[in-house]
Short mmCIF file of C-alpha atoms in Angstrom, two decimals:
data_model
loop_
_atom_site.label_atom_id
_atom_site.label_comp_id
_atom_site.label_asym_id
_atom_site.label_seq_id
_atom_site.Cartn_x
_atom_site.Cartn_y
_atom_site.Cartn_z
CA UNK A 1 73.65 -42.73 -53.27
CA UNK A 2 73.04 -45.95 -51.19
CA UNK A 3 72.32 -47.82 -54.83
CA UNK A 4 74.90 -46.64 -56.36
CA UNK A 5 77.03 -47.92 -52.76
CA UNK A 6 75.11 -51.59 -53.35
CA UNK A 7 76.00 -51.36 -56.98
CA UNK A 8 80.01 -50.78 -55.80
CA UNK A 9 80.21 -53.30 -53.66
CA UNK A 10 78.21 -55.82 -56.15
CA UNK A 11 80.61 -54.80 -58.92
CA UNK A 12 83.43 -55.78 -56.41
CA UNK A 13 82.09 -59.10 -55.34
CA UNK A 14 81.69 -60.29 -58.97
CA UNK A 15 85.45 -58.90 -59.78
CA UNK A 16 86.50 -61.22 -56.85
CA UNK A 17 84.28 -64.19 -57.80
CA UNK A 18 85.54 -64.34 -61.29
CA UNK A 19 89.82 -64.32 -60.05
CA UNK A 20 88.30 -66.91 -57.63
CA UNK A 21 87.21 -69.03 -60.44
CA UNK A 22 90.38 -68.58 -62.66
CA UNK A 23 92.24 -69.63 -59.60
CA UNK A 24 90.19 -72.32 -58.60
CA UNK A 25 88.00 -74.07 -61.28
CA UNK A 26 90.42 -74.97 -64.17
CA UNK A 27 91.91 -77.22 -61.48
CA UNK A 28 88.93 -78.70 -60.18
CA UNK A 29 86.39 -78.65 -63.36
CA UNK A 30 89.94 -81.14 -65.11
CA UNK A 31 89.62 -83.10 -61.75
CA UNK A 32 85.89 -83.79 -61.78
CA UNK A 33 85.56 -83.93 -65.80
CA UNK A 34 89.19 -85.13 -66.83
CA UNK A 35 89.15 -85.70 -70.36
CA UNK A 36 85.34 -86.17 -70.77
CA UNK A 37 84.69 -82.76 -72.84
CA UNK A 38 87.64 -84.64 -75.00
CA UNK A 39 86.02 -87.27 -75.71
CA UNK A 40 82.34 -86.09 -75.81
CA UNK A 41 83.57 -83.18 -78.57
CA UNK A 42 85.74 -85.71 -80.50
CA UNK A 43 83.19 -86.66 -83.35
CA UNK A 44 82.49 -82.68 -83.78
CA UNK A 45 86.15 -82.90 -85.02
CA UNK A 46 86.44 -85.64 -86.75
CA UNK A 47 82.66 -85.37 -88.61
CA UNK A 48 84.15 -82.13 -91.33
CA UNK A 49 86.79 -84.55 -91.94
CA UNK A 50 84.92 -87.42 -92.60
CA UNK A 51 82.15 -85.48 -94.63
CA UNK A 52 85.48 -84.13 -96.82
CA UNK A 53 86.45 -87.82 -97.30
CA UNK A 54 82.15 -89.09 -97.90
CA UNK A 55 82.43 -85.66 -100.31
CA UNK A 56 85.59 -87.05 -102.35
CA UNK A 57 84.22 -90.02 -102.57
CA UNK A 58 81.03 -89.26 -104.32
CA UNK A 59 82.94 -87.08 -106.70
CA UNK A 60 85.07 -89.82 -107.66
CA UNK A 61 81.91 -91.98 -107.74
CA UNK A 62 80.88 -89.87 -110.35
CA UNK A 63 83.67 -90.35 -113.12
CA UNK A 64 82.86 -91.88 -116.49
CA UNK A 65 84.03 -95.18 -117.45
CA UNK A 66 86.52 -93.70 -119.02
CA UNK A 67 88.49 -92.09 -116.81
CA UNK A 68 88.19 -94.94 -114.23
CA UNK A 69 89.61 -97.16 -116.90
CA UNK A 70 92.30 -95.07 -117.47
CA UNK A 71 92.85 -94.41 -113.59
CA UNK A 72 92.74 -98.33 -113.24
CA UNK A 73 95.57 -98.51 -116.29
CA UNK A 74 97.61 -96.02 -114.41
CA UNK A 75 96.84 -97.84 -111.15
CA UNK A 76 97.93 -101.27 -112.87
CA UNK A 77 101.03 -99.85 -113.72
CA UNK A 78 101.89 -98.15 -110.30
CA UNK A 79 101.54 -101.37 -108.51
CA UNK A 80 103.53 -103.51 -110.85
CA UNK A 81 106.67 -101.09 -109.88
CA UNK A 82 105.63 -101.56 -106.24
CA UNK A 83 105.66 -105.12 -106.50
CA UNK A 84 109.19 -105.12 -107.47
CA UNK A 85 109.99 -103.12 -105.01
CA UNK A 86 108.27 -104.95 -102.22
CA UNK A 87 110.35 -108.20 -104.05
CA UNK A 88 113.78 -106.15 -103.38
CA UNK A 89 112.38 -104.83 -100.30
CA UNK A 90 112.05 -108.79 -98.88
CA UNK A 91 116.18 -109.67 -100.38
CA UNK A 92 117.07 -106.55 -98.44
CA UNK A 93 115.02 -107.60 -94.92
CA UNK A 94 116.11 -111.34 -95.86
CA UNK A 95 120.01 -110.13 -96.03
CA UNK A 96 119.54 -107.94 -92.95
CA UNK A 97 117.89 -111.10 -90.82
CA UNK A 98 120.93 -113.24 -91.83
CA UNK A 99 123.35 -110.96 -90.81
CA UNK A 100 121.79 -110.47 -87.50
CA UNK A 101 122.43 -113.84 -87.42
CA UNK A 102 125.48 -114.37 -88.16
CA UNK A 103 126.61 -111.39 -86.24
CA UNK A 104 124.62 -112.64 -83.13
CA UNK A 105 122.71 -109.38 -82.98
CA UNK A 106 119.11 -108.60 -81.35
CA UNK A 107 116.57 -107.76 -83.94
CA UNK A 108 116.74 -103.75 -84.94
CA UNK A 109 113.73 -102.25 -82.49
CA UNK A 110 111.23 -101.43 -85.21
CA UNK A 111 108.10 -99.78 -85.94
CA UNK A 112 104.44 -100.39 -86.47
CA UNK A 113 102.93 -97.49 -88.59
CA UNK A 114 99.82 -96.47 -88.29
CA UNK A 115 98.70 -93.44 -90.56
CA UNK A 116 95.42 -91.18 -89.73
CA UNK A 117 93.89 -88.07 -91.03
CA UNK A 118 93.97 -84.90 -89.43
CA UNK A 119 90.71 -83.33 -88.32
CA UNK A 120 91.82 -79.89 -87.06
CA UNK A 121 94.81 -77.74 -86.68
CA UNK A 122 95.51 -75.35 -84.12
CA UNK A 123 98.07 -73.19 -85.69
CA UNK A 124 98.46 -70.09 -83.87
CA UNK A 125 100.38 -68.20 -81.26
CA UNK A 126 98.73 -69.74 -78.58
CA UNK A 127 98.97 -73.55 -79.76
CA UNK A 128 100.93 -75.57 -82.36
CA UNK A 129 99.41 -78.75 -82.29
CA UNK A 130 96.52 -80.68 -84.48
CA UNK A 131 94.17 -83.43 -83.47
CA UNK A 132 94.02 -86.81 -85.64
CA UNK A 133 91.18 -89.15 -86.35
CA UNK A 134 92.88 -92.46 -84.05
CA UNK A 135 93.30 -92.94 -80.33
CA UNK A 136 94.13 -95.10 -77.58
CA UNK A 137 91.98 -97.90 -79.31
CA UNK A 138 94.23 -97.99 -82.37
CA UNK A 139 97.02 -98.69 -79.78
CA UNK A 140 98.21 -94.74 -79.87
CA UNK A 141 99.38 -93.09 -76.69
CA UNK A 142 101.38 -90.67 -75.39
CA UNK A 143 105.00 -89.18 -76.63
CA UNK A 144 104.82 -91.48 -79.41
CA UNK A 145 106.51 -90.00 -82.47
CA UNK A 146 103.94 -88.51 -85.47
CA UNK A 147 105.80 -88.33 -88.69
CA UNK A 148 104.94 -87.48 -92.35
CA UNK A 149 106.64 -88.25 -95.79
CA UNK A 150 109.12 -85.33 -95.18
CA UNK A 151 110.07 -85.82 -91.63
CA UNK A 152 109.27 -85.27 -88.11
CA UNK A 153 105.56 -83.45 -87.60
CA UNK A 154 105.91 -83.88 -84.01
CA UNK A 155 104.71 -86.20 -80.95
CA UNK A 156 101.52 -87.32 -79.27
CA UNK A 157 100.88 -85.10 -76.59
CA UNK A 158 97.42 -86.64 -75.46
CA UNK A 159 95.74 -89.61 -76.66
CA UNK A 160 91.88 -89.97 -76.38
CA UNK A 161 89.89 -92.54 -76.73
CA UNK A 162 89.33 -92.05 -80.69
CA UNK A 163 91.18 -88.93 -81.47
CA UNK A 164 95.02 -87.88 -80.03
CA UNK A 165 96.37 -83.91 -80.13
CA UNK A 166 99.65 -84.12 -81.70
CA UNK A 167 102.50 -81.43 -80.31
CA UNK A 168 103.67 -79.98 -83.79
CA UNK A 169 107.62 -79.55 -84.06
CA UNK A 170 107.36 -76.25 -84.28
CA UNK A 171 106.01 -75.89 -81.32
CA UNK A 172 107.66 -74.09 -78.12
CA UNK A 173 106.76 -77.36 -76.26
CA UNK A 174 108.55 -79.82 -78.47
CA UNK A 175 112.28 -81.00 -77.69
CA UNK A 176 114.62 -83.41 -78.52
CA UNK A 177 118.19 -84.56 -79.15
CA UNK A 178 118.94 -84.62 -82.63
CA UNK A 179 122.09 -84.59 -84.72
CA UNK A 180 123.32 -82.96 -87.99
CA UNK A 181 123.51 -85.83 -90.94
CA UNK A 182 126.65 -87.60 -91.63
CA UNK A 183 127.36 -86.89 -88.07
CA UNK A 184 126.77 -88.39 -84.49
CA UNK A 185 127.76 -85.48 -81.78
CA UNK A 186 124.04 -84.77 -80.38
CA UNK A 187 122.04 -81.16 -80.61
CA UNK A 188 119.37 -79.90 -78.92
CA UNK A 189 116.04 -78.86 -81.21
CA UNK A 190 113.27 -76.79 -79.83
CA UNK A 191 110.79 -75.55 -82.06
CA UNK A 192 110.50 -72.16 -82.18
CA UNK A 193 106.64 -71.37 -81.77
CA UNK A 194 104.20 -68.98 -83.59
CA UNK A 195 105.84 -67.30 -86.99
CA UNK A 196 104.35 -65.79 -89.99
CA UNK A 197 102.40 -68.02 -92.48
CA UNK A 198 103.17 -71.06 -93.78
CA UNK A 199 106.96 -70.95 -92.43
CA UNK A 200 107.41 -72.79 -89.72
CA UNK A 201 110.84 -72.43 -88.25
CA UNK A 202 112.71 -74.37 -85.33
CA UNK A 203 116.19 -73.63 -83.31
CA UNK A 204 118.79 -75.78 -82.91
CA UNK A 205 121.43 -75.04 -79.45
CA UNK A 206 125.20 -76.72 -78.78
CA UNK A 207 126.31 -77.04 -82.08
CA UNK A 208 129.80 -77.99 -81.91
CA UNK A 209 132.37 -75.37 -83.00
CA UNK A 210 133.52 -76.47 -86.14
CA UNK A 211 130.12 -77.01 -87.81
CA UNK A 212 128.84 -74.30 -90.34
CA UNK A 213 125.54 -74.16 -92.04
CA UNK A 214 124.20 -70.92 -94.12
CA UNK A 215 121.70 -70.45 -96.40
CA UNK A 216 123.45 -71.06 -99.82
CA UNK A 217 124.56 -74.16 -97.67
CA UNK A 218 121.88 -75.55 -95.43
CA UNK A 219 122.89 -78.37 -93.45
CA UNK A 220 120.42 -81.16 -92.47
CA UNK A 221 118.74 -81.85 -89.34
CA UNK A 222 117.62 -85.13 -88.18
CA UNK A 223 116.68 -87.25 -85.17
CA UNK A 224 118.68 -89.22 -82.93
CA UNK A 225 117.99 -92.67 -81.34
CA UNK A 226 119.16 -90.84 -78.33
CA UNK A 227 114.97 -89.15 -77.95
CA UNK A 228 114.04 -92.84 -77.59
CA UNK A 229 110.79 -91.89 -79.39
CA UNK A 230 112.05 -91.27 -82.85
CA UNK A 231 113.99 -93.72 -84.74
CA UNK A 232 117.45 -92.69 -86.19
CA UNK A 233 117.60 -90.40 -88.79
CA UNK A 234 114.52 -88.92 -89.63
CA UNK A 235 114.33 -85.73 -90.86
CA UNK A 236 113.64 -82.44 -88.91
CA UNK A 237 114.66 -79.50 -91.21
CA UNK A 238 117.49 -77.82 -92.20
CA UNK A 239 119.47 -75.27 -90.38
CA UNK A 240 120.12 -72.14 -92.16
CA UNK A 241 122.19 -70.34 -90.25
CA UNK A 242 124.56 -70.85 -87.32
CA UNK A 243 126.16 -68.34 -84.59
CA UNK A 244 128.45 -68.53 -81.78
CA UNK A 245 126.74 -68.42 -78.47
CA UNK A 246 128.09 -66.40 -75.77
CA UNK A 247 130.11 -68.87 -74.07
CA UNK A 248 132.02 -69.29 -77.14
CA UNK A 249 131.67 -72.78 -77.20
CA UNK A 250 128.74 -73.78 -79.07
CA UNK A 251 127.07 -72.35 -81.69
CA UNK A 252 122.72 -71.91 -82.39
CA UNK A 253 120.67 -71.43 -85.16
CA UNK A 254 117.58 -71.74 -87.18
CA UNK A 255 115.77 -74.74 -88.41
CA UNK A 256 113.72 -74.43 -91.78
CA UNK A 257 110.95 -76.83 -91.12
CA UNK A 258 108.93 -78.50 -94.13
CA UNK A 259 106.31 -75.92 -95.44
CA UNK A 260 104.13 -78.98 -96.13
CA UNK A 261 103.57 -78.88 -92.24
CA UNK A 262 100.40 -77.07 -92.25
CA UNK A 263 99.00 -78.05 -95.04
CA UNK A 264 99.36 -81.95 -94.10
CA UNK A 265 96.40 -84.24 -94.63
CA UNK A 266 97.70 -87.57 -92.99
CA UNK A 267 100.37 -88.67 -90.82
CA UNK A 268 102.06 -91.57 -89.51
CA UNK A 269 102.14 -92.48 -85.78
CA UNK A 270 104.84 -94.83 -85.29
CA UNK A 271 103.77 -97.27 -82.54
CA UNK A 272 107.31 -99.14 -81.31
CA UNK A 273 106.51 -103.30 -81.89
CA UNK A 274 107.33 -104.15 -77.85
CA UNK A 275 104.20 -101.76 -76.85
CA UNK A 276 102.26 -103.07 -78.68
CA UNK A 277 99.61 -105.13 -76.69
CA UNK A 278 100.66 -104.01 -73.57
CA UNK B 1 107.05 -36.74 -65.80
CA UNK B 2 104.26 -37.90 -63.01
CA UNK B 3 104.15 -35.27 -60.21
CA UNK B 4 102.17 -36.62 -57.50
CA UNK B 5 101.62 -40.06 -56.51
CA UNK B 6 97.63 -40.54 -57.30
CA UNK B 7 95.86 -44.08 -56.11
CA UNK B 8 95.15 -44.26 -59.38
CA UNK B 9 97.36 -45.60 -60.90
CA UNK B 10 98.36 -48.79 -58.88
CA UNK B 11 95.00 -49.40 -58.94
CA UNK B 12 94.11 -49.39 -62.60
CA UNK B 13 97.67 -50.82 -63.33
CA UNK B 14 96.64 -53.94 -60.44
CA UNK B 15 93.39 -54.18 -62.80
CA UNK B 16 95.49 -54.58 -65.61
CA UNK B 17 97.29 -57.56 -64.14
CA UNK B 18 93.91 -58.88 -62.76
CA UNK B 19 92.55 -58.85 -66.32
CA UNK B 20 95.75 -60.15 -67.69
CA UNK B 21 95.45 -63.12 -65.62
CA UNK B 22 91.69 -63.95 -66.20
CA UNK B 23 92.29 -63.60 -69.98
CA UNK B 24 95.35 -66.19 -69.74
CA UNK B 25 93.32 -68.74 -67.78
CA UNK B 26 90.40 -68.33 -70.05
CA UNK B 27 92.56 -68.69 -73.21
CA UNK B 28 94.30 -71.55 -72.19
CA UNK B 29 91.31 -73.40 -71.28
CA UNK B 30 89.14 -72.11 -74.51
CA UNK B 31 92.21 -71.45 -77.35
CA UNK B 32 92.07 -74.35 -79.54
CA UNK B 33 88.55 -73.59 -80.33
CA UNK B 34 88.76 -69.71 -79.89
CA UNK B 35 91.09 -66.76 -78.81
CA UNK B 36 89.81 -64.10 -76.72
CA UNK B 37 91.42 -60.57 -76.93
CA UNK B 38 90.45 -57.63 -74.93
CA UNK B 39 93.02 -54.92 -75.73
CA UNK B 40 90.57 -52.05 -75.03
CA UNK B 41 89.97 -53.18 -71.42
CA UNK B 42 93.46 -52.41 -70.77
CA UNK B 43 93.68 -48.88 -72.37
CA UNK B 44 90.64 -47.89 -71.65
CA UNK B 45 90.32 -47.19 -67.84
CA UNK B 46 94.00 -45.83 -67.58
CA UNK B 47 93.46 -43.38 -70.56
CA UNK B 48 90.38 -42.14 -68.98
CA UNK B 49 91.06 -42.02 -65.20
CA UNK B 50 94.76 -40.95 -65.27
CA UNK B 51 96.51 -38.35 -66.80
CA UNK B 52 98.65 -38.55 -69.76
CA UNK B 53 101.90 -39.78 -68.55
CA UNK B 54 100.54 -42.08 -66.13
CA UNK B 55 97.89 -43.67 -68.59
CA UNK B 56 100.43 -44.20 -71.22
CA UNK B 57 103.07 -45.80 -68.51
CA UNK B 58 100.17 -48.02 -67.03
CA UNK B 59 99.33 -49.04 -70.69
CA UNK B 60 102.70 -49.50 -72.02
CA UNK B 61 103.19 -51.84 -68.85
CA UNK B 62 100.01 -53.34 -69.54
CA UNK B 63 100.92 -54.05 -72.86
CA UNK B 64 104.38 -55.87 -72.11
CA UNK B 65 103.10 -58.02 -69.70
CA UNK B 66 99.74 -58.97 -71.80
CA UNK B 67 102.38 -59.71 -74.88
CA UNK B 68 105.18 -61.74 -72.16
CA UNK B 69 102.35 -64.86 -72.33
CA UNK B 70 102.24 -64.54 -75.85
CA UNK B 71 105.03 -64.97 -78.47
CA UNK B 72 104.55 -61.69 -80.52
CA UNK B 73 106.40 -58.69 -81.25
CA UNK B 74 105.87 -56.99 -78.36
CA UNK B 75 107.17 -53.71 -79.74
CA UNK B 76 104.73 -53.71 -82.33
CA UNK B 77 102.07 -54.17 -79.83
CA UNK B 78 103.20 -51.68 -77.46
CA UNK B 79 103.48 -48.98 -80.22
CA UNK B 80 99.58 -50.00 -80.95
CA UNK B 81 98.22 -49.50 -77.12
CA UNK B 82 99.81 -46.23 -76.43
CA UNK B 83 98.60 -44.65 -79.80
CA UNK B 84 95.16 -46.02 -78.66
CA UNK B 85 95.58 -44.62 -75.65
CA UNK B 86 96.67 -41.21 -76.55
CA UNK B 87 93.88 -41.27 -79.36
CA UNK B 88 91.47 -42.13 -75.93
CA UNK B 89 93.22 -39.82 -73.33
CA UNK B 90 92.49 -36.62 -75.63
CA UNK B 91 88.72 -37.37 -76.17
CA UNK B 92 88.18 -38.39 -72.89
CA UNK B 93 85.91 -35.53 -71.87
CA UNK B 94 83.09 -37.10 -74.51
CA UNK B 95 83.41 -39.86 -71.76
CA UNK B 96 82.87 -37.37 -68.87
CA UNK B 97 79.63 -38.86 -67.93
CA UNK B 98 80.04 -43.08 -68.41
CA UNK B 99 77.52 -43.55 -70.75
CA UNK B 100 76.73 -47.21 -71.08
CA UNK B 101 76.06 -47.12 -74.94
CA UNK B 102 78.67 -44.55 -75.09
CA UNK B 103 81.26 -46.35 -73.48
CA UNK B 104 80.28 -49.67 -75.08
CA UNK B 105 81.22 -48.06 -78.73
CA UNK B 106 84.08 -46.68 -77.68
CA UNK B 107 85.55 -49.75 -76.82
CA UNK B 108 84.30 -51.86 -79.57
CA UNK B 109 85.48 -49.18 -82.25
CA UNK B 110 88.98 -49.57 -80.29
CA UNK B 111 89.04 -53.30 -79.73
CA UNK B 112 88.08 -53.70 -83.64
CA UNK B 113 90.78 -51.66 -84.84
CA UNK B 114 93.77 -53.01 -82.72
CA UNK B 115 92.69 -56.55 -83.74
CA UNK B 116 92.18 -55.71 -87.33
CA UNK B 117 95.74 -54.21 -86.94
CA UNK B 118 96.95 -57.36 -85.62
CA UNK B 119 95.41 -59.43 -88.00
CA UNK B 120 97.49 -57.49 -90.60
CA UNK B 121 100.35 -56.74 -89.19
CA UNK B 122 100.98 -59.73 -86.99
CA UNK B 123 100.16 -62.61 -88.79
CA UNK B 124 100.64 -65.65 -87.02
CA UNK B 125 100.95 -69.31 -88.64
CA UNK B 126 98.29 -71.02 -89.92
CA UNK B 127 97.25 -73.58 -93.05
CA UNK B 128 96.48 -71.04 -95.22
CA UNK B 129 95.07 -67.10 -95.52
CA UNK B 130 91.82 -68.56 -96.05
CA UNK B 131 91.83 -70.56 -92.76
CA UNK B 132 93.51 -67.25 -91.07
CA UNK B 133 90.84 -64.86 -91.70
CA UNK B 134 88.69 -67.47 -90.53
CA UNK B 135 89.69 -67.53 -87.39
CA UNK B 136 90.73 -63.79 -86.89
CA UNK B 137 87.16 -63.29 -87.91
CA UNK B 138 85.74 -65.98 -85.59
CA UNK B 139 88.32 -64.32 -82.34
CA UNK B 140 86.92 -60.87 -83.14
CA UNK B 141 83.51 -62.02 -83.50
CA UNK B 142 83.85 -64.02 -79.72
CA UNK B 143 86.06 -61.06 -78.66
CA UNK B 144 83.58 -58.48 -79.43
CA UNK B 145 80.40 -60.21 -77.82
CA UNK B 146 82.60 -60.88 -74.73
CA UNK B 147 83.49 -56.97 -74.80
CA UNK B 148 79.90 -55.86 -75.32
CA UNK B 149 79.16 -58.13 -71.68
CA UNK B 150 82.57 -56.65 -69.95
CA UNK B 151 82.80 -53.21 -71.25
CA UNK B 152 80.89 -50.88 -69.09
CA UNK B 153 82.00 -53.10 -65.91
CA UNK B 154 85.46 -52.68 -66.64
CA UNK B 155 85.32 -48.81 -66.86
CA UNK B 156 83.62 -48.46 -63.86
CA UNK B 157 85.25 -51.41 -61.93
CA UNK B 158 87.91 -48.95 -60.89
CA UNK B 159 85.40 -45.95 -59.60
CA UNK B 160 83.58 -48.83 -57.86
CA UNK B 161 86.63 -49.63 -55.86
CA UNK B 162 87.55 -46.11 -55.06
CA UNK B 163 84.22 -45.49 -54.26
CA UNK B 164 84.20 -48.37 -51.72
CA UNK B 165 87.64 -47.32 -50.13
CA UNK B 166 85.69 -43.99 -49.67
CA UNK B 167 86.56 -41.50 -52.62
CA UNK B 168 84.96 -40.65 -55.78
CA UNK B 169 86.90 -40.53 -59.12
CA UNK B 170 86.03 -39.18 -62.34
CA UNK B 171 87.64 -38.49 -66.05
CA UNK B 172 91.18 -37.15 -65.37
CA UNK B 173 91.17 -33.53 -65.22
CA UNK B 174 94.96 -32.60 -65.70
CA UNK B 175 97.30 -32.34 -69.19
#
């Protein structure tokens, strides 16, 4: 009886130590470690990515002549266009400098880009987020905007020393002004967390009135200058449907985001020019 | 529906919020590497301590509040815990005498089978299937070897306390 008293009590006191420590050490273990686990567990992350990259690599090493002739042909080809591009692209940022001058007008804020690989994704109900392969030495820190070939994939929410954890848009965390295109009255977006598979989905809150948006007739979502992080116009989804909120003033809805969102392997952190040595 | 007021059940359902917050501060510490669920430590006690209207209100309860910190369909969920617990409550005389091994099984045949149910039912997003059943294989794997450590102390964490506040408490004898 007086064991099974000792046992009680013992079961009791560990019950009471382990609330203790979820009350107590998250705080303090952050305090004394702060960011240390981060960076000592970053090249566990990044090494399957790498070893993917080594791996392609010494599969393309592989290819006959043949095929790297022809790849180099194609390659030839590919460039020439982009060299006539980059040629218009200089007439255009030529024209646009001159203007500014003859308008008197500061130079357009603009962005450096710099593009890394993902080397995990945390895709679940708990987390939307993924960590990339650059960090505060490549000049990245926090709330700067992440953003991929179809739009928005969301903003730095912690840089480390070599790696940062980007907060995805779909994400319950992320928010921002944005407006619909061909307009300029400002929305709210808030991604709308953990949904089924591959179909990541957003909400957007104060529409104005008059704007409608269905399925058969998606309207387009992008960012506003307003977030300060984003530049102008990039794209967030599209809004499928829209409903009159209960003050009868403003309408919500539902943002299709890209499906390419989880399957993503790069992105493009855009680091704004005047932070840039700072 | 629950005729006399029995210690019980604030207890257990005060253990349920207990757990409920340990889990949450554990996941959110541990959840981009792995996702701890313990369903069966919430149905468990209540569907063996209390009787049947009691043990499904404390689980249904149980089961709101564990889904409120996670954006599921609590519904679904909810459904899933009291048919657990009703599946538990009727065979809890097998129970009767808190056999370690005993007790163990139970609640890793139960844990295994609400998170295999979750896996199918609740999908949540991810890159692809294959990277999915990755993980819901890698979160019941962790889950399970947490539940093997936890199992027999969470079932008898409640008789402990009564115990120490001076009464004994056994496998609910009414319904």
């Amino acid at each position: 009886m007086a064991w099974r008293d000792v046992s009680s009590v013992r079961n009791l006191a560990i019950f009471l130590c382990a609330i203790a420590a979820c009350v107590l050490a998250p705080s303090v273990v952050r305090h004394f470690v702060d960011g240390l686990f981060e960076e000592f567990r970053a090249p566990i992350d990044a090494i399957p990515s790498q070893l993917n990259d080594l791996g392609k690599y010494w599969s393309l090493h592989s290819n006959s002549k043949r095929s790297l002739i022809e790849a180099g042909r194609d390659l030839a080809r590919i460039n020439s266009a982009y060299e006539l591009k980059m040629l218009e692209n200089k007439n255009l940022q030529d024209r646009v400098a001159r203007y500014e001058d003859i308008l008197n007008l500061p130079p357009e804020d603009s962005y450096k880009f710099e593009v890394a690989r993902i080397a995990r994704r945390d895709i679940n109900a708990w987390w939307q987020q993924m960590v990339i392969r650059k960090g505060r030495v490549h000049g990245i820190k926090e709330g700067y905007a992440v953003i991929y070939s179809g739009g928005v994939v969301g903003r730095i929410a912690k840089a480390n020393l070599y790696t940062s954890v980007v907060e995805l848009v779909s994400s319950r965390n992320f928010r921002m002004a944005a407006h619909f295109d061909g307009e300029d009255r400002p929305v709210i977006y808030q991604g709308a967390g953990a949904v089924s598979l591959q179909d990541a989905k957003g909400e957007v809150r104060d529409v104005p009135g008059d704007v409608r948006a269905s399925v058969s007739e998606p309207r387009l979502l992008v960012t506003s200058a307003l977030t300060g992080t984003f530049p102008e116009g990039i794209r967030i989804g599209e809004v499928v449907d829209l409903s009159l909120g209960a003050d009868g003033l403003f309408k919500s809805g539902t943002v299709r985001l890209g499906r390419a969102l989880s399957t993503l392997r790069e992105v493009t952190v855009l680091i704004p020019i005047s932070e840039i040595g700072k | 529906m629950i005729k006399t007021f029995d210690i019980k059940i604030p207890l257990i359902l005060l253990l349920n919020l207990l757990y409920v917050f340990i889990l949450s501060t554990l996941n959110t510490e541990i959840s981009p590497y792995v996702y701890v669920m313990l369903p069966a430590v919430f149905i468990v006690p209540p569907a063996l301590f209390l009787n049947f209207a009691p043990a499904m209100f404390v689980v249904a309860f149980s089961a709101l509040i564990n889904e409120v910190v996670m954006p599921v369909r609590t519904g679904l969920v909810c459904a899933l815990w009291l048919v657990c617990a009703y599946v538990v409550h009727n065979q809890r005389f097998r129970f009767r005498n808190f056999d370690t091994f005993s007790i163990i099984s139970l609640m890793l045949v139960l844990n295994f089978c609400i998170l295999f149910l979750y896996a199918l039912l609740l999908p949540n997003g991810c890159a692809g299937v294959a990277e999915y059943f990755y993980r819901v294989a890698i979160d019941i794997s962790i889950s399970s070897a947490v539940l093997i450590a936890v199992a027999k102390f969470t079932v008898s964490l409640p008789a402990d306390i009564m115990r120490f506040l001076g009464a004994d408490i056994s496998v609910a004898e009414g319904d």
